[in-house]
Amino acid sequence: LCPNMLERRELVDAVAHLDECGSLLRPTEDDLAAIERDLASLAGDGTVFASGAREKLEQLRAELEPLAKRYDVVVANPPYMGSGSLAKWPSEWVKKMYPDEKSDLCTSFIERGFTLSRPDGFNAMVTMHSWMFLGSYEKMRGKILRNHAISSMAHLGTRAFGAIGGEVVSTTATVFANSTSKAFGAYFRLVDMGSEIEKREGLLEALANPDCGWFFKAGATNFNSIPGCPIAYWASKSMVAAFLKDDSLAMHGRASKGLITGDNDVWFRYWWEITNALIKFDAASNDDAIDSRYEWFPLNKGGSFRKWYGNQEYIIRWLDGGNAIHEHAKRTGHHSQDYDSDLKFKPNITWSDISTGAPSFRYRNNELADHKGMPFFPREYSIQFYLAYLNSSVITSFLEFLSPNLSMNLGEIYKLPCSFDEVDPTPIEKLAESCVELAKLDWDSFEESWGFERHPLI
């Protein structure tokens, strides 16, 4: 046995368990120098421990050397995986090492790419586009805009890869500069093109003709002017200016996240499953609902794309003002959520939490609200006025970058800019009332509506 048997045994044991330790997943030149020193100390030692240690250290050096260098350009198409799908050890390590990027593995790779590139180098990644907009990546975006710059981006959207069919994932190919810059980045908006070939041809056309309509230039100042710093490179100057000079919708009213029963199968029904004699369709308040002794009441549960009015399909068993629901949740270990009694059954504007189409807002009254059909209660102007504002093409354009995914949360709606100091609300309110009446007439023309009497063709 060699004289330093204890040290050799410890060295072999440490190297063998490096895969259980994350300290060298981001190696430095100092780490490589330490490995070289260990190899030098083993030179000429022919014992079994030294031989095994040398083999492990040489393998470790070969694997870590590329990760310790700094490169002019880093290019990768990293794996996409939400943090909730990672095993325990990598999940904890990613949360520790990449606290602002931890929501997905691909965004953690973006930050890792910066540490691999030289200070004047570039970091090019093909990733999901969610980091550009979602609130969970707001700190990450802020860090990129402060410490780095976006040199160019091909915003590909869905169908970017011919081998992956359908609306599987929305991607973007981004070249980051690993240094700050006041220069505008070049952006290619290819999201509306339907295939990999079309996107490639669109990119080449934009390079040849910047006036094509899908080429944009934007800088960090544009993004920092919008709440949450979304990478809204296609936003016009007037849209960006609206966030700087106007109020937000949060200052114009109050909203709620709605009910969570914890067990919808017990408490929800379609209205046609229960006799009308047991349903109160015109409750004016929560006290009115309790005093009426009715068991079932209309429930707003979101629904598909529909503007102005409609999607009134569900009812809820609202016993004793919801006490039965909360008691049931406690007994069965479910989570329940309520909202303020003074808002229940009041006129409001609602939208669907999940939608695959364009945003749509509707008038509701005499109903309770589920968390999938959140309500907004305006303060300053009428409901009709705000309903017209929210259903306008301008708001659709704002929500393309404030809420570009399937989910449209309350926080994103609250960020919408609005200033009506020079607006006469009267004609707008009349138009909105007319739209609501027409939409109600259309909804009541079919059997899904409790206001249905006969088909319009009869």
Tab-separated table of C-alpha atoms in Angstrom:
chain	number	residue	atom	x	y	z
A	1	LEU	CA	0.000	0.000	0.000
A	2	CYS	CA	1.115	3.542	-0.746
A	3	PRO	CA	2.237	5.789	2.136
A	4	ASN	CA	-0.666	8.235	1.650
A	5	MET	CA	-3.328	5.561	1.347
A	6	LEU	CA	-5.866	7.584	3.300
A	7	GLU	CA	-5.504	10.623	1.043
A	8	ARG	CA	-5.728	8.479	-2.130
A	9	ARG	CA	-8.854	6.718	-0.845
A	10	GLU	CA	-10.505	10.065	-0.073
A	11	LEU	CA	-9.597	11.389	-3.525
A	12	VAL	CA	-11.057	8.379	-5.344
A	13	ASP	CA	-14.199	8.562	-3.228
A	14	ALA	CA	-14.626	12.293	-3.922
A	15	VAL	CA	-14.200	11.913	-7.676
A	16	ALA	CA	-16.579	8.941	-7.820
A	17	HIS	CA	-19.325	11.032	-6.245
A	18	LEU	CA	-18.934	14.206	-8.266
A	19	ASP	CA	-22.158	13.359	-10.120
A	20	GLU	CA	-23.967	13.846	-6.795
A	21	CYS	CA	-22.429	17.271	-6.268
A	22	GLY	CA	-23.267	20.341	-8.329
A	23	SER	CA	-20.169	22.367	-7.466
A	24	LEU	CA	-18.404	21.546	-10.743
A	25	LEU	CA	-21.360	21.917	-13.094
A	26	ARG	CA	-20.113	25.504	-13.552
A	27	PRO	CA	-16.316	24.956	-13.474
A	28	THR	CA	-13.701	27.697	-13.662
A	29	GLU	CA	-10.062	27.835	-14.720
A	30	ASP	CA	-9.178	27.485	-11.028
A	31	ASP	CA	-11.050	24.164	-10.891
A	32	LEU	CA	-9.045	22.879	-13.863
A	33	ALA	CA	-5.811	24.055	-12.269
A	34	ALA	CA	-6.703	22.104	-9.118
A	35	ILE	CA	-7.272	18.960	-11.184
A	36	GLU	CA	-3.885	19.446	-12.897
A	37	ARG	CA	-2.198	19.750	-9.501
A	38	ASP	CA	-3.866	16.540	-8.318
A	39	LEU	CA	-2.722	14.738	-11.475
A	40	ALA	CA	0.838	16.007	-10.978
A	41	SER	CA	0.851	14.755	-7.391
A	42	LEU	CA	-0.055	11.279	-8.642
A	43	ALA	CA	2.766	11.119	-11.216
A	44	GLY	CA	4.961	8.075	-10.715
A	45	ASP	CA	2.644	6.518	-8.147
A	46	GLY	CA	1.800	3.039	-9.465
A	47	THR	CA	-0.539	1.911	-6.691
A	48	VAL	CA	-4.091	0.764	-7.449
A	49	PHE	CA	-5.497	3.839	-5.723
A	50	ALA	CA	-3.383	6.261	-7.743
A	51	SER	CA	-4.232	4.500	-11.015
A	52	GLY	CA	-7.975	4.750	-10.348
A	53	ALA	CA	-7.703	8.367	-9.241
A	54	ARG	CA	-5.690	9.298	-12.354
A	55	GLU	CA	-8.302	7.712	-14.620
A	56	LYS	CA	-11.145	9.528	-12.906
A	57	LEU	CA	-9.332	12.868	-12.878
A	58	GLU	CA	-8.393	12.623	-16.554
A	59	GLN	CA	-11.996	11.844	-17.447
A	60	LEU	CA	-13.142	14.739	-15.290
A	61	ARG	CA	-10.653	17.093	-16.953
A	62	ALA	CA	-11.865	16.090	-20.426
A	63	GLU	CA	-15.468	16.760	-19.458
A	64	LEU	CA	-14.947	19.991	-17.538
A	65	GLU	CA	-12.361	21.684	-19.751
A	66	PRO	CA	-14.921	22.775	-22.417
A	67	LEU	CA	-17.216	24.109	-19.661
A	68	ALA	CA	-14.475	26.173	-18.009
A	69	LYS	CA	-13.413	28.070	-21.137
A	70	ARG	CA	-14.946	31.307	-22.394
A	71	TYR	CA	-16.020	31.406	-26.049
A	72	ASP	CA	-16.635	34.061	-28.684
A	73	VAL	CA	-20.013	32.517	-29.527
A	74	VAL	CA	-22.168	30.007	-27.637
A	75	VAL	CA	-24.901	28.265	-29.674
A	76	ALA	CA	-27.472	25.820	-28.298
A	77	ASN	CA	-30.963	24.405	-28.636
A	78	PRO	CA	-31.337	23.472	-24.964
A	79	PRO	CA	-33.910	21.033	-23.569
A	80	TYR	CA	-37.313	22.434	-22.605
A	81	MET	CA	-38.621	21.199	-19.264
A	82	GLY	CA	-40.575	22.956	-16.533
A	83	SER	CA	-39.036	22.941	-13.070
A	84	GLY	CA	-41.935	20.846	-11.782
A	85	SER	CA	-40.896	17.965	-14.062
A	86	LEU	CA	-37.293	17.809	-12.850
A	87	ALA	CA	-36.104	15.233	-10.348
A	88	LYS	CA	-35.467	16.440	-6.793
A	89	TRP	CA	-31.702	16.985	-7.007
A	90	PRO	CA	-31.578	18.922	-10.323
A	91	SER	CA	-34.702	20.872	-9.339
A	92	GLU	CA	-33.102	22.060	-6.097
A	93	TRP	CA	-29.790	22.796	-7.820
A	94	VAL	CA	-31.436	24.839	-10.606
A	95	LYS	CA	-33.455	26.840	-8.071
A	96	LYS	CA	-30.251	27.607	-6.151
A	97	MET	CA	-28.022	28.447	-9.122
A	98	TYR	CA	-30.619	30.095	-11.397
A	99	PRO	CA	-33.242	31.705	-9.125
A	100	ASP	CA	-34.514	34.095	-11.833
A	101	GLU	CA	-34.557	31.501	-14.634
A	102	LYS	CA	-35.617	28.420	-12.684
A	103	SER	CA	-39.129	28.082	-14.163
A	104	ASP	CA	-37.764	26.116	-17.112
A	105	LEU	CA	-34.558	24.309	-17.979
A	106	CYS	CA	-34.193	26.140	-21.310
A	107	THR	CA	-34.190	29.558	-19.628
A	108	SER	CA	-31.539	28.362	-17.181
A	109	PHE	CA	-29.422	27.499	-20.221
A	110	ILE	CA	-29.746	31.102	-21.426
A	111	GLU	CA	-28.075	32.344	-18.248
A	112	ARG	CA	-25.485	29.551	-18.449
A	113	GLY	CA	-24.658	30.664	-21.980
A	114	PHE	CA	-23.678	34.098	-20.691
A	115	THR	CA	-21.145	32.538	-18.301
A	116	LEU	CA	-19.648	30.511	-21.172
A	117	SER	CA	-19.220	33.444	-23.579
A	118	ARG	CA	-16.586	36.171	-23.428
A	119	PRO	CA	-17.560	39.644	-22.169
A	120	ASP	CA	-17.673	40.835	-25.781
A	121	GLY	CA	-19.086	37.555	-27.117
A	122	PHE	CA	-22.538	36.302	-28.139
A	123	ASN	CA	-24.993	33.807	-26.712
A	124	ALA	CA	-27.385	32.283	-29.293
A	125	MET	CA	-30.252	30.082	-28.104
A	126	VAL	CA	-33.371	28.481	-29.560
A	127	THR	CA	-35.856	28.424	-26.678
A	128	MET	CA	-39.534	28.658	-25.834
A	129	HIS	CA	-40.811	32.214	-26.194
A	130	SER	CA	-42.504	32.251	-22.772
A	131	TRP	CA	-39.539	34.051	-21.151
A	132	MET	CA	-40.334	37.080	-23.322
A	133	PHE	CA	-43.706	37.733	-21.669
A	134	LEU	CA	-44.624	35.721	-18.563
A	135	GLY	CA	-44.492	37.325	-15.116
A	136	SER	CA	-42.428	34.428	-13.745
A	137	TYR	CA	-39.529	35.602	-15.970
A	138	GLU	CA	-39.795	39.335	-15.190
A	139	LYS	CA	-36.605	39.343	-13.090
A	140	MET	CA	-34.785	37.398	-15.796
A	141	ARG	CA	-35.832	39.929	-18.457
A	142	GLY	CA	-34.770	42.815	-16.248
A	143	LYS	CA	-31.347	41.236	-15.710
A	144	ILE	CA	-30.868	40.671	-19.455
A	145	LEU	CA	-31.857	44.252	-20.285
A	146	ARG	CA	-29.527	45.643	-17.586
A	147	ASN	CA	-26.447	43.487	-18.127
A	148	HIS	CA	-26.713	42.253	-21.719
A	149	ALA	CA	-28.492	43.112	-24.961
A	150	ILE	CA	-30.586	41.407	-27.617
A	151	SER	CA	-28.689	41.620	-30.892
A	152	SER	CA	-31.272	39.851	-33.059
A	153	MET	CA	-34.280	37.584	-32.751
A	154	ALA	CA	-36.264	35.372	-35.099
A	155	HIS	CA	-39.592	35.069	-33.299
A	156	LEU	CA	-40.796	31.779	-34.758
A	157	GLY	CA	-43.931	30.986	-32.769
A	158	THR	CA	-45.560	27.596	-33.399
A	159	ARG	CA	-44.846	25.202	-36.302
A	160	ALA	CA	-41.200	26.249	-36.396
A	161	PHE	CA	-40.004	22.679	-36.849
A	162	GLY	CA	-41.470	20.468	-39.552
A	163	ALA	CA	-40.865	17.348	-37.471
A	164	ILE	CA	-43.139	18.676	-34.696
A	165	GLY	CA	-46.712	19.111	-35.892
A	166	GLY	CA	-49.428	21.395	-34.562
A	167	GLU	CA	-49.433	24.041	-31.831
A	168	VAL	CA	-46.974	22.154	-29.615
A	169	VAL	CA	-44.599	24.885	-28.504
A	170	SER	CA	-43.885	28.496	-29.417
A	171	THR	CA	-40.189	29.114	-29.982
A	172	THR	CA	-37.828	31.990	-30.576
A	173	ALA	CA	-34.231	32.034	-31.815
A	174	THR	CA	-32.318	34.806	-30.050
A	175	VAL	CA	-28.775	36.139	-30.323
A	176	PHE	CA	-27.807	37.880	-27.072
A	177	ALA	CA	-24.785	40.136	-26.763
A	178	ASN	CA	-22.879	39.465	-23.546
A	179	SER	CA	-22.515	43.195	-22.914
A	180	THR	CA	-24.800	46.201	-22.725
A	181	SER	CA	-25.538	48.194	-25.850
A	182	LYS	CA	-27.656	51.216	-26.753
A	183	ALA	CA	-28.045	49.930	-30.292
A	184	PHE	CA	-31.462	48.631	-31.350
A	185	GLY	CA	-31.860	44.903	-31.887
A	186	ALA	CA	-33.205	43.398	-35.116
A	187	TYR	CA	-36.429	41.388	-34.766
A	188	PHE	CA	-38.182	39.146	-37.297
A	189	ARG	CA	-41.835	38.442	-36.468
A	190	LEU	CA	-42.542	35.103	-38.128
A	191	VAL	CA	-45.271	33.865	-35.774
A	192	ASP	CA	-48.075	34.154	-38.345
A	193	MET	CA	-46.308	32.030	-40.966
A	194	GLY	CA	-47.641	28.507	-41.037
A	195	SER	CA	-44.669	26.207	-41.587
A	196	GLU	CA	-40.918	25.830	-41.214
A	197	ILE	CA	-40.436	26.557	-44.918
A	198	GLU	CA	-42.611	29.695	-44.812
A	199	LYS	CA	-40.732	31.012	-41.790
A	200	ARG	CA	-37.372	30.410	-43.481
A	201	GLU	CA	-38.519	32.199	-46.637
A	202	GLY	CA	-39.979	35.012	-44.543
A	203	LEU	CA	-36.692	35.493	-42.712
A	204	LEU	CA	-34.724	35.623	-45.965
A	205	GLU	CA	-37.215	38.088	-47.454
A	206	ALA	CA	-36.944	40.353	-44.407
A	207	LEU	CA	-33.152	40.343	-44.693
A	208	ALA	CA	-33.457	41.420	-48.329
A	209	ASN	CA	-36.345	43.838	-47.772
A	210	PRO	CA	-36.587	45.398	-44.272
A	211	ASP	CA	-39.851	47.110	-45.320
A	212	CYS	CA	-41.614	43.749	-45.687
A	213	GLY	CA	-43.833	44.368	-42.647
A	214	TRP	CA	-42.472	41.772	-40.240
A	215	PHE	CA	-39.033	43.294	-39.548
A	216	PHE	CA	-38.711	45.524	-36.477
A	217	LYS	CA	-36.045	47.378	-34.516
A	218	ALA	CA	-36.336	47.939	-30.772
A	219	GLY	CA	-34.145	48.636	-27.763
A	220	ALA	CA	-34.198	48.093	-24.014
A	221	THR	CA	-35.837	51.495	-23.435
A	222	ASN	CA	-38.965	50.320	-25.259
A	223	PHE	CA	-39.258	47.221	-23.090
A	224	ASN	CA	-38.514	48.963	-19.794
A	225	SER	CA	-41.352	51.416	-20.444
A	226	ILE	CA	-43.954	48.644	-20.319
A	227	PRO	CA	-44.959	47.067	-16.964
A	228	GLY	CA	-43.217	43.728	-16.539
A	229	CYS	CA	-40.681	44.518	-19.297
A	230	PRO	CA	-42.127	42.161	-21.947
A	231	ILE	CA	-40.028	41.853	-25.101
A	232	ALA	CA	-42.732	43.637	-27.117
A	233	TYR	CA	-40.501	44.587	-30.052
A	234	TRP	CA	-43.461	45.166	-32.404
A	235	ALA	CA	-45.231	47.659	-30.109
A	236	SER	CA	-45.608	51.054	-31.791
A	237	LYS	CA	-44.246	54.279	-30.284
A	238	SER	CA	-47.758	55.386	-29.333
A	239	MET	CA	-48.438	52.076	-27.578
A	240	VAL	CA	-45.237	52.362	-25.548
A	241	ALA	CA	-46.045	56.002	-24.764
A	242	ALA	CA	-49.477	54.992	-23.441
A	243	PHE	CA	-47.847	53.131	-20.554
A	244	LEU	CA	-45.782	56.185	-19.655
A	245	LYS	CA	-48.554	58.785	-19.601
A	246	ASP	CA	-51.769	56.876	-18.858
A	247	ASP	CA	-53.286	55.246	-15.790
A	248	SER	CA	-53.598	51.495	-15.590
A	249	LEU	CA	-56.913	49.658	-15.440
A	250	ALA	CA	-56.107	48.751	-11.828
A	251	MET	CA	-56.801	52.397	-10.918
A	252	HIS	CA	-60.243	52.354	-12.557
A	253	GLY	CA	-61.959	49.530	-10.737
A	254	ARG	CA	-61.851	46.436	-8.631
A	255	ALA	CA	-61.609	42.803	-9.666
A	256	SER	CA	-61.837	39.425	-8.025
A	257	LYS	CA	-60.317	36.008	-8.612
A	258	GLY	CA	-63.676	34.306	-8.075
A	259	LEU	CA	-64.686	31.078	-6.348
A	260	ILE	CA	-62.808	27.824	-5.935
A	261	THR	CA	-65.012	25.059	-4.490
A	262	GLY	CA	-62.392	22.298	-4.513
A	263	ASP	CA	-64.975	19.828	-5.832
A	264	ASN	CA	-66.890	21.150	-8.839
A	265	ASP	CA	-68.608	17.818	-9.513
A	266	VAL	CA	-70.512	18.217	-6.260
A	267	TRP	CA	-71.492	21.876	-6.571
A	268	PHE	CA	-71.765	22.677	-10.304
A	269	ARG	CA	-74.451	21.706	-12.809
A	270	TYR	CA	-75.568	22.833	-16.226
A	271	TRP	CA	-78.690	24.925	-15.738
A	272	TRP	CA	-80.822	22.489	-17.764
A	273	GLU	CA	-79.985	19.646	-15.359
A	274	ILE	CA	-82.032	21.268	-12.564
A	275	THR	CA	-85.676	22.309	-12.712
A	276	ASN	CA	-86.096	26.076	-13.096
A	277	ALA	CA	-88.239	26.208	-9.978
A	278	LEU	CA	-85.108	25.567	-7.878
A	279	ILE	CA	-82.939	28.226	-9.586
A	280	LYS	CA	-82.968	31.927	-8.730
A	281	PHE	CA	-81.889	33.801	-11.846
A	282	ASP	CA	-82.299	37.361	-10.512
A	283	ALA	CA	-80.504	37.564	-7.152
A	284	ALA	CA	-79.396	41.172	-6.612
A	285	SER	CA	-76.961	40.528	-3.748
A	286	ASN	CA	-75.596	37.783	-1.539
A	287	ASP	CA	-78.076	38.696	1.200
A	288	ASP	CA	-80.882	38.489	-1.336
A	289	ALA	CA	-79.675	35.029	-2.364
A	290	ILE	CA	-79.566	33.804	1.261
A	291	ASP	CA	-82.971	35.281	2.138
A	292	SER	CA	-84.590	33.763	-0.950
A	293	ARG	CA	-83.984	30.203	0.376
A	294	TYR	CA	-83.204	29.085	-3.191
A	295	GLU	CA	-80.631	26.346	-3.622
A	296	TRP	CA	-79.195	27.020	-7.111
A	297	PHE	CA	-77.849	30.243	-8.672
A	298	PRO	CA	-76.222	31.178	-12.001
A	299	LEU	CA	-72.436	30.832	-12.168
A	300	ASN	CA	-69.993	32.522	-14.530
A	301	LYS	CA	-67.374	29.947	-15.489
A	302	GLY	CA	-65.639	31.663	-18.416
A	303	GLY	CA	-66.169	29.740	-21.622
A	304	SER	CA	-65.202	30.039	-25.260
A	305	PHE	CA	-64.631	33.182	-27.320
A	306	ARG	CA	-67.717	35.385	-27.141
A	307	LYS	CA	-67.899	39.177	-26.888
A	308	TRP	CA	-70.487	41.345	-25.127
A	309	TYR	CA	-72.839	38.659	-23.756
A	310	GLY	CA	-73.282	34.897	-23.414
A	311	ASN	CA	-71.655	31.702	-22.103
A	312	GLN	CA	-74.325	31.435	-19.389
A	313	GLU	CA	-74.471	27.688	-18.927
A	314	TYR	CA	-73.605	26.790	-15.330
A	315	ILE	CA	-75.324	27.021	-11.963
A	316	ILE	CA	-73.907	26.493	-8.473
A	317	ARG	CA	-75.436	25.046	-5.327
A	318	TRP	CA	-75.018	28.082	-3.065
A	319	LEU	CA	-76.420	26.910	0.266
A	320	ASP	CA	-76.348	29.389	3.170
A	321	GLY	CA	-74.169	31.828	1.249
A	322	GLY	CA	-71.513	29.234	0.432
A	323	ASN	CA	-71.028	27.861	3.956
A	324	ALA	CA	-71.833	24.339	2.812
A	325	ILE	CA	-69.124	24.538	0.142
A	326	HIS	CA	-66.430	25.636	2.577
A	327	GLU	CA	-67.455	23.071	5.206
A	328	HIS	CA	-67.352	20.322	2.574
A	329	ALA	CA	-63.862	21.471	1.504
A	330	LYS	CA	-62.613	21.280	5.104
A	331	ARG	CA	-64.052	17.789	5.634
A	332	THR	CA	-62.650	16.387	2.395
A	333	GLY	CA	-59.255	18.127	2.526
A	334	HIS	CA	-59.941	20.278	-0.551
A	335	HIS	CA	-58.908	23.892	-1.013
A	336	SER	CA	-61.688	26.459	-1.333
A	337	GLN	CA	-61.570	30.169	-2.176
A	338	ASP	CA	-64.203	32.849	-1.789
A	339	TYR	CA	-64.476	36.527	-2.681
A	340	ASP	CA	-66.063	39.596	-1.084
A	341	SER	CA	-69.793	39.353	-0.407
A	342	ASP	CA	-70.436	42.917	-1.569
A	343	LEU	CA	-69.303	41.932	-5.085
A	344	LYS	CA	-71.460	38.834	-5.452
A	345	PHE	CA	-74.342	39.024	-7.956
A	346	LYS	CA	-73.388	42.595	-8.947
A	347	PRO	CA	-73.093	43.793	-12.594
A	348	ASN	CA	-69.554	43.247	-13.897
A	349	ILE	CA	-67.326	42.657	-16.896
A	350	THR	CA	-65.849	39.188	-17.261
A	351	TRP	CA	-63.420	37.282	-19.459
A	352	SER	CA	-62.215	33.690	-19.662
A	353	ASP	CA	-59.077	32.753	-17.758
A	354	ILE	CA	-58.159	30.245	-20.484
A	355	SER	CA	-58.815	30.990	-24.144
A	356	THR	CA	-57.372	29.719	-27.409
A	357	GLY	CA	-58.781	32.626	-29.416
A	358	ALA	CA	-58.651	36.410	-29.256
A	359	PRO	CA	-59.579	38.042	-25.927
A	360	SER	CA	-63.293	38.618	-25.396
A	361	PHE	CA	-65.105	40.481	-22.628
A	362	ARG	CA	-68.761	40.112	-21.624
A	363	TYR	CA	-71.434	41.768	-19.486
A	364	ARG	CA	-72.691	39.672	-16.535
A	365	ASN	CA	-75.220	40.310	-13.768
A	366	ASN	CA	-77.087	38.390	-11.034
A	367	GLU	CA	-74.400	35.680	-10.972
A	368	LEU	CA	-71.559	34.318	-8.911
A	369	ALA	CA	-68.068	34.153	-10.448
A	370	ASP	CA	-65.815	31.117	-10.684
A	371	HIS	CA	-62.034	31.643	-10.811
A	372	LYS	CA	-62.151	30.730	-14.522
A	373	GLY	CA	-64.530	33.631	-15.186
A	374	MET	CA	-63.081	36.497	-13.162
A	375	PRO	CA	-65.185	39.685	-12.768
A	376	PHE	CA	-64.125	43.342	-13.007
A	377	PHE	CA	-66.207	46.077	-11.349
A	378	PRO	CA	-65.527	49.572	-12.781
A	379	ARG	CA	-65.613	52.663	-10.555
A	380	GLU	CA	-65.435	55.833	-12.642
A	381	TYR	CA	-67.465	55.233	-15.799
A	382	SER	CA	-70.261	52.835	-16.668
A	383	ILE	CA	-69.812	49.128	-17.282
A	384	GLN	CA	-70.808	49.675	-20.928
A	385	PHE	CA	-68.029	52.230	-21.404
A	386	TYR	CA	-65.298	49.927	-20.042
A	387	LEU	CA	-66.761	46.972	-21.922
A	388	ALA	CA	-66.363	48.898	-25.190
A	389	TYR	CA	-62.807	49.800	-24.226
A	390	LEU	CA	-61.844	46.203	-23.389
A	391	ASN	CA	-63.425	44.771	-26.550
A	392	SER	CA	-61.630	47.275	-28.803
A	393	SER	CA	-58.929	46.302	-31.287
A	394	VAL	CA	-56.466	48.481	-29.343
A	395	ILE	CA	-56.769	46.277	-26.244
A	396	THR	CA	-56.392	43.163	-28.379
A	397	SER	CA	-53.070	44.594	-29.591
A	398	PHE	CA	-51.912	45.365	-26.042
A	399	LEU	CA	-52.786	41.863	-24.832
A	400	GLU	CA	-50.730	40.293	-27.621
A	401	PHE	CA	-47.647	41.063	-25.541
A	402	LEU	CA	-49.105	41.488	-22.041
A	403	SER	CA	-50.830	38.088	-22.239
A	404	PRO	CA	-49.714	36.171	-25.360
A	405	ASN	CA	-50.369	32.674	-24.002
A	406	LEU	CA	-53.581	30.735	-23.390
A	407	SER	CA	-54.010	32.092	-19.862
A	408	MET	CA	-55.146	35.694	-19.273
A	409	ASN	CA	-54.625	36.513	-15.611
A	410	LEU	CA	-55.938	39.366	-13.517
A	411	GLY	CA	-52.491	40.926	-13.147
A	412	GLU	CA	-52.106	41.238	-16.914
A	413	ILE	CA	-55.552	42.840	-17.283
A	414	TYR	CA	-54.730	45.316	-14.523
A	415	LYS	CA	-51.665	46.532	-16.494
A	416	LEU	CA	-53.725	47.786	-19.442
A	417	PRO	CA	-53.242	51.546	-19.936
A	418	CYS	CA	-56.326	53.743	-19.905
A	419	SER	CA	-56.879	57.494	-19.837
A	420	PHE	CA	-60.265	58.965	-20.765
A	421	ASP	CA	-59.910	62.644	-19.851
A	422	GLU	CA	-60.847	63.911	-23.326
A	423	VAL	CA	-63.416	61.231	-24.167
A	424	ASP	CA	-67.185	61.744	-24.265
A	425	PRO	CA	-68.534	58.477	-22.848
A	426	THR	CA	-72.158	58.880	-23.976
A	427	PRO	CA	-71.932	57.708	-27.632
A	428	ILE	CA	-69.555	54.908	-26.641
A	429	GLU	CA	-71.951	53.694	-23.961
A	430	LYS	CA	-74.867	53.655	-26.411
A	431	LEU	CA	-72.889	51.609	-28.926
A	432	ALA	CA	-71.843	49.160	-26.223
A	433	GLU	CA	-75.449	48.812	-24.993
A	434	SER	CA	-76.515	48.041	-28.554
A	435	CYS	CA	-73.753	45.413	-28.865
A	436	VAL	CA	-74.832	43.765	-25.598
A	437	GLU	CA	-78.472	43.697	-26.708
A	438	LEU	CA	-77.600	42.145	-30.063
A	439	ALA	CA	-75.308	39.571	-28.453
A	440	LYS	CA	-78.027	38.700	-25.915
A	441	LEU	CA	-80.583	38.302	-28.708
A	442	ASP	CA	-78.188	35.952	-30.493
A	443	TRP	CA	-77.451	33.948	-27.322
A	444	ASP	CA	-81.148	33.613	-26.465
A	445	SER	CA	-81.840	32.251	-29.951
A	446	PHE	CA	-80.441	28.834	-29.019
A	447	GLU	CA	-81.343	26.190	-26.469
A	448	GLU	CA	-78.175	26.732	-24.411
A	449	SER	CA	-79.740	29.932	-23.049
A	450	TRP	CA	-82.226	29.943	-20.182
A	451	GLY	CA	-83.838	32.857	-22.011
A	452	PHE	CA	-84.552	30.712	-25.090
A	453	GLU	CA	-88.161	30.756	-26.337
A	454	ARG	CA	-88.004	29.694	-29.965
A	455	HIS	CA	-85.506	29.442	-32.794
A	456	PRO	CA	-85.389	32.625	-34.943
A	457	LEU	CA	-86.088	30.614	-38.127
A	458	ILE	CA	-89.411	29.310	-36.776
